[in-house]
PDB file of C-alpha atoms in Angstrom:
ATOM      1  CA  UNK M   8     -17.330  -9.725  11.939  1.00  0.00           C
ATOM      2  CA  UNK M   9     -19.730  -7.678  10.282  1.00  0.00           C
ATOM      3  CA  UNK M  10     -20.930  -7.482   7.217  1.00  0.00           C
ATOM      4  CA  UNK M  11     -19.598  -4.457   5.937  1.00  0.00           C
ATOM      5  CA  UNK M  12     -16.058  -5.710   7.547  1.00  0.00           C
ATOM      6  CA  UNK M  13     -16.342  -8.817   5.507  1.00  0.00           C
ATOM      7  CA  UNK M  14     -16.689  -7.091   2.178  1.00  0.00           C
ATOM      8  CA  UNK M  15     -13.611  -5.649   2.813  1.00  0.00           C
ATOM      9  CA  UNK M  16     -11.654  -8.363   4.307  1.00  0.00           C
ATOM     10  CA  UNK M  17     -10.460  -9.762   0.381  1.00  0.00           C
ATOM     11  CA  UNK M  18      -8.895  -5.967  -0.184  1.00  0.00           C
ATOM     12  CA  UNK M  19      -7.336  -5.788   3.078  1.00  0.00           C
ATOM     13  CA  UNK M  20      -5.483  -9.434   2.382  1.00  0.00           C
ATOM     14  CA  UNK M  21      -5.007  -8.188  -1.148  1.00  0.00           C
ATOM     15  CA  UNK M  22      -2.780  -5.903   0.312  1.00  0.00           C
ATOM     16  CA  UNK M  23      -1.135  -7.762   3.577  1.00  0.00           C
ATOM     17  CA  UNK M  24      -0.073 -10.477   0.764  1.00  0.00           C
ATOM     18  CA  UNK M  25       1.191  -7.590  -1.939  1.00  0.00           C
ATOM     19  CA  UNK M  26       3.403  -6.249   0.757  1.00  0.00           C
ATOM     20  CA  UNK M  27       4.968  -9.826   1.358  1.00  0.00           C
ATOM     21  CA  UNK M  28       5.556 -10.252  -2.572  1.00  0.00           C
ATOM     22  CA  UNK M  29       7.002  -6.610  -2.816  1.00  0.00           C
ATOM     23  CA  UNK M  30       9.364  -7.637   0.439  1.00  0.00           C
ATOM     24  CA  UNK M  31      10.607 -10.324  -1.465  1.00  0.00           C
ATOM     25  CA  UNK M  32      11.250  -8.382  -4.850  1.00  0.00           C
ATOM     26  CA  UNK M  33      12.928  -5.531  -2.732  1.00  0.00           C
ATOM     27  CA  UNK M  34      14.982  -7.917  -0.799  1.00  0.00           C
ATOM     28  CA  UNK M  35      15.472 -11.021  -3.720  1.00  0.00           C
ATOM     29  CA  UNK M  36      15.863  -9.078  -7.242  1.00  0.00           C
ATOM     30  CA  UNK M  37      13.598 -11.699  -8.108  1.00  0.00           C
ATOM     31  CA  UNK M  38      11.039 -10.978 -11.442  1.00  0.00           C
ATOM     32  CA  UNK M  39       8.002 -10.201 -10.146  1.00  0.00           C
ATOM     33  CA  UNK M  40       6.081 -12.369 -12.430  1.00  0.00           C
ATOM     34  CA  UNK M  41       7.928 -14.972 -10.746  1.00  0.00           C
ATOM     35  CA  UNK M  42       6.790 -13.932  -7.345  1.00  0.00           C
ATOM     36  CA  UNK M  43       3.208 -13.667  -8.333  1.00  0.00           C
ATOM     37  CA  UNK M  44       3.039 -17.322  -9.504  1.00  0.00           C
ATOM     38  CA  UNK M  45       4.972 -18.093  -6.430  1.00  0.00           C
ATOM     39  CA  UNK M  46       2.181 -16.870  -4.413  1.00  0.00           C
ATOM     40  CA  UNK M  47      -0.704 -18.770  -6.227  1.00  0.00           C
ATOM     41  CA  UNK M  48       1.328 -21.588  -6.346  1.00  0.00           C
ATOM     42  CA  UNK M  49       2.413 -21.739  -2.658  1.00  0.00           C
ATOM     43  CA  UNK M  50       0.000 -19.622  -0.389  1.00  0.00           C
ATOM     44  CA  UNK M  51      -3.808 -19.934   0.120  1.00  0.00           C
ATOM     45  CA  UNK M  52      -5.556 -17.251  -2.142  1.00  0.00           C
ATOM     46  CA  UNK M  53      -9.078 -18.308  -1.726  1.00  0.00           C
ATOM     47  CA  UNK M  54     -10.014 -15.030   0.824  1.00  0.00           C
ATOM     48  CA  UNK M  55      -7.577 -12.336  -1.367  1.00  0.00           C
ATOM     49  CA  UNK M  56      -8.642 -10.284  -3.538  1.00  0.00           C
ATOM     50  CA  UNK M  57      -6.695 -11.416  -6.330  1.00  0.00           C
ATOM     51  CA  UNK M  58      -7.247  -8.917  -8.830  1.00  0.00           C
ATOM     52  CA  UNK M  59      -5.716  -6.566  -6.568  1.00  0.00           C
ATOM     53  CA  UNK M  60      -2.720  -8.527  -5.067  1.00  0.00           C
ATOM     54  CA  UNK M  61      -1.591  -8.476  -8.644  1.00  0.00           C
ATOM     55  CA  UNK M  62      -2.426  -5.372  -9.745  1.00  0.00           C
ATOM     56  CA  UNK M  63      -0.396  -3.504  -6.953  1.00  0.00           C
ATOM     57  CA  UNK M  64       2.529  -6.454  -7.306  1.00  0.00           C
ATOM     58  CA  UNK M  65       2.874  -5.412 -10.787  1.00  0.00           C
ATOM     59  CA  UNK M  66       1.768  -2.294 -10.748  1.00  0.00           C
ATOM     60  CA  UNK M  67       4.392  -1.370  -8.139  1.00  0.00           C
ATOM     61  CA  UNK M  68       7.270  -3.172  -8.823  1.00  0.00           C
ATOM     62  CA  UNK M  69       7.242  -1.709 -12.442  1.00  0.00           C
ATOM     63  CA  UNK M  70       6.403   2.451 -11.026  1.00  0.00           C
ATOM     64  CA  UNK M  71       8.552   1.923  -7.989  1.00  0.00           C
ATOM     65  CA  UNK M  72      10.891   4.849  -9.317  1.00  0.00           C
ATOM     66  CA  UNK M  73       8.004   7.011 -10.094  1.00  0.00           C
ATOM     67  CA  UNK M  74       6.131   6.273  -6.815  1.00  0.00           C
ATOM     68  CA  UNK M  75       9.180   7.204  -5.012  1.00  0.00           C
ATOM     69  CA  UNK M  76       9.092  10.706  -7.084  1.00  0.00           C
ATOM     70  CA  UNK M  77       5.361  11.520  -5.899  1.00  0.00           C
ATOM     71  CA  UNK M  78       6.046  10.687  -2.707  1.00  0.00           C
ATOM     72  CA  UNK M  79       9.275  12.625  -2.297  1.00  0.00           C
ATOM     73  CA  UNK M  80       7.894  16.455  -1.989  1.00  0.00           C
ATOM     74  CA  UNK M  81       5.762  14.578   1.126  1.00  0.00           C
ATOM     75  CA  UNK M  82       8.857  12.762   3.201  1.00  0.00           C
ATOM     76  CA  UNK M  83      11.357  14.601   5.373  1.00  0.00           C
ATOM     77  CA  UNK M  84      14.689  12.473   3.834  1.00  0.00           C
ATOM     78  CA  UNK M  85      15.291  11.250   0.773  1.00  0.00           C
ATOM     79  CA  UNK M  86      13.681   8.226  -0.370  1.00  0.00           C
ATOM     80  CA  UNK M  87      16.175   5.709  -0.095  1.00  0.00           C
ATOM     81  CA  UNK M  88      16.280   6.633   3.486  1.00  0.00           C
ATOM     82  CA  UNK M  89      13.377   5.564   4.769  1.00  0.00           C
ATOM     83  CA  UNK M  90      13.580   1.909   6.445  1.00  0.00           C
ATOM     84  CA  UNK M  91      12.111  -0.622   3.756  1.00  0.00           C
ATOM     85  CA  UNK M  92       9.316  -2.058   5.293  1.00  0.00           C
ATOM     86  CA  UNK M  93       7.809   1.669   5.318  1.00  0.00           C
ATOM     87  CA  UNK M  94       8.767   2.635   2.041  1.00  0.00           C
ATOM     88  CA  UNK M  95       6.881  -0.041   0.380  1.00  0.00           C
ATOM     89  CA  UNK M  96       4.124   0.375   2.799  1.00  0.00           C
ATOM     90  CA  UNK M  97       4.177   4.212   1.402  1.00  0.00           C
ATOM     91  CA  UNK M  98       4.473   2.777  -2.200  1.00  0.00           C
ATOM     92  CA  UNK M  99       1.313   0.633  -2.100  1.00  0.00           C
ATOM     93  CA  UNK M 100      -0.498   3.630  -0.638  1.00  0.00           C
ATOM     94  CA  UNK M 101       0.765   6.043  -2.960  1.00  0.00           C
ATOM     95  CA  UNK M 102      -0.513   3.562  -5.674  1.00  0.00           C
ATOM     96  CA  UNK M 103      -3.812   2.982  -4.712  1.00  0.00           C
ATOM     97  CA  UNK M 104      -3.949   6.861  -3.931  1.00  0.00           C
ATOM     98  CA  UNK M 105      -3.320   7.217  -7.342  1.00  0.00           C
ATOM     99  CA  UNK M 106      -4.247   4.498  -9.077  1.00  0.00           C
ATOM    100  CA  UNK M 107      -7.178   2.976  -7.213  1.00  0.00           C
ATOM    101  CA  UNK M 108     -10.137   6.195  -7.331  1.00  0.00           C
ATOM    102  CA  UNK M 109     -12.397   3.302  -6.006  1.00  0.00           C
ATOM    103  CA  UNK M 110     -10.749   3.276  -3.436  1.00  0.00           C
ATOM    104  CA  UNK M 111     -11.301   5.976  -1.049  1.00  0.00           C
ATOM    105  CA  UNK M 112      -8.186   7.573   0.241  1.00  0.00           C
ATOM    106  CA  UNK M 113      -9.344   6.803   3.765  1.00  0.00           C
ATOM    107  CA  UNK M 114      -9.030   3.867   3.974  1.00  0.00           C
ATOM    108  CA  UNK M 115      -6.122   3.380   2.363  1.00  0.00           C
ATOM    109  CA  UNK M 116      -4.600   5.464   4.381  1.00  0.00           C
ATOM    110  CA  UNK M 117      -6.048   3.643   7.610  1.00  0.00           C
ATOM    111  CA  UNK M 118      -5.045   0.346   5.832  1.00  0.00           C
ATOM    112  CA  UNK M 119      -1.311   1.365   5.356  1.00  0.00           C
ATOM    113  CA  UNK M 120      -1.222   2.589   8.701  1.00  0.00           C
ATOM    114  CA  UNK M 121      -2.334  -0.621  10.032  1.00  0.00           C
ATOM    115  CA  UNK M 122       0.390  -2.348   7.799  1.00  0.00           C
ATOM    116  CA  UNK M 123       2.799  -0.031   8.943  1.00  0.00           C
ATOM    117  CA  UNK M 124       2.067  -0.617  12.428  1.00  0.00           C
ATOM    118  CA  UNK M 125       1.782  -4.499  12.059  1.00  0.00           C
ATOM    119  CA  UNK M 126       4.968  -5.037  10.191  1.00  0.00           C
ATOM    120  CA  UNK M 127       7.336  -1.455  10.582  1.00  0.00           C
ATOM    121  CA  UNK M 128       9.041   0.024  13.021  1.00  0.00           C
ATOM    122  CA  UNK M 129       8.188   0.949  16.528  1.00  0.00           C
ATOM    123  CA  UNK M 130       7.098   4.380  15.062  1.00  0.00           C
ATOM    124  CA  UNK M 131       6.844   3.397  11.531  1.00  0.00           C
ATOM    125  CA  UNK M 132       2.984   3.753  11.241  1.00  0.00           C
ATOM    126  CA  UNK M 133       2.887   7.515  12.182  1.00  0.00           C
ATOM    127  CA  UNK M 134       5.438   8.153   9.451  1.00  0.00           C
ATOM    128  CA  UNK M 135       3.033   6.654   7.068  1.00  0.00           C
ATOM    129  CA  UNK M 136       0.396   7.808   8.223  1.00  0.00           C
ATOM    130  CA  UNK M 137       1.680  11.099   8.001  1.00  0.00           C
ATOM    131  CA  UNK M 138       3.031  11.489   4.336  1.00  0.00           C
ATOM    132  CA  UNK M 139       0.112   9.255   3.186  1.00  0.00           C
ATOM    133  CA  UNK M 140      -2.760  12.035   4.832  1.00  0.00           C
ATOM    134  CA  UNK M 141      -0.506  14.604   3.017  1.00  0.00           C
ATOM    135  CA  UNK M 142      -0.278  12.875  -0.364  1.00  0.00           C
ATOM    136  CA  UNK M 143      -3.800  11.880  -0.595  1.00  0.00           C
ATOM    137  CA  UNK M 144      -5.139  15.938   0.680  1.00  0.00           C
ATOM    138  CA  UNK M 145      -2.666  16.812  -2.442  1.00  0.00           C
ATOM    139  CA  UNK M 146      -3.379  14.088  -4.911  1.00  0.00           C
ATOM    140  CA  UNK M 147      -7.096  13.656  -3.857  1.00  0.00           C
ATOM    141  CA  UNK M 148      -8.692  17.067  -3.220  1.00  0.00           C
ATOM    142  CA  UNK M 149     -12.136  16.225  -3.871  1.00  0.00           C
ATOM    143  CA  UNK M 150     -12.639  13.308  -1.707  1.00  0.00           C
ATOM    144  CA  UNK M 151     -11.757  15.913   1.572  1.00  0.00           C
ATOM    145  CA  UNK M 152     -15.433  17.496   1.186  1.00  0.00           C
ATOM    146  CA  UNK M 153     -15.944  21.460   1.207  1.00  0.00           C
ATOM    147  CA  UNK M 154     -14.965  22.961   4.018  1.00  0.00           C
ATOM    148  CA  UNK M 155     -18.158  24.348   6.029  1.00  0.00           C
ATOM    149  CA  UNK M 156     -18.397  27.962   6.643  1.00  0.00           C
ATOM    150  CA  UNK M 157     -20.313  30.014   9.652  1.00  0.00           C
TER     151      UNK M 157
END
């Protein structure tokens, strides 16, 4: 692995584990405060990016009504018709997207995708992948470069 895929390999965990923890929130009712120290108690956290595991825990399970509101102009159905496994894959995109500006939206975007595709449905990750590339051109303008002209 290379260098540059190392430094990124905490994030990427960061956000494989966050999607477990949110899973079990969605699916448990459980406090997520009680699923964070779950986590540190029970799983290995020595190659995560801690910081951000909790940050989009938290930070998610406390916006998830508002994250579903951006995201809705973007999805073809409402909301709380999407399968579950992609809607919180969209939710910890649409966090970072708007949360996260040190982030760039690319590869969050590539990230969820990869989620998506790991842990979704059969088609799951082009749905993502397609609301998240229109959120982030909408939410992120800036990061898409000027356009070049002849």
């Amino acid at each position: 692995m290379s260098n540059e895929k190392k430094r990124f390999e905490p994030r990427r965990r960061a956000r494989r584990r966050a999607l477990q923890a949110i899973y079990q929130w969605q699916m448990t009712g459980q406090d997520a405060r009680q699923i964070l120290q779950q986590f540190h108690t029970a799983q290995d956290m020595s190659s995560v990016d801690e910081a951000h595991f909790e940050n989009l825990l938290m930070g998610i399970s406390s916006a998830s009504k508002r994250l579903d509101q951006e995201l809705q102009p973007f999805l073809d159905r409402p909301v709380d018709q999407v399968d579950l496994m992609e809607r919180i894959v969209l939710r910890i995109g649409a966090f970072e997207l708007l949360n996260c500006p040190e982030s760039p939206f690319r590869v969050v975007v590539d990230e969820c995708v990869d989620l998506a595709h790991r842990f979704g449905s059969e088609q799951g990750h082009a749905y993502v992948n397609a609301v998240l590339d229109k959120a982030a051109r909408a939410w992120r303008p800036g990061e898409l470069g000027q356009p070049v002209t002849p």
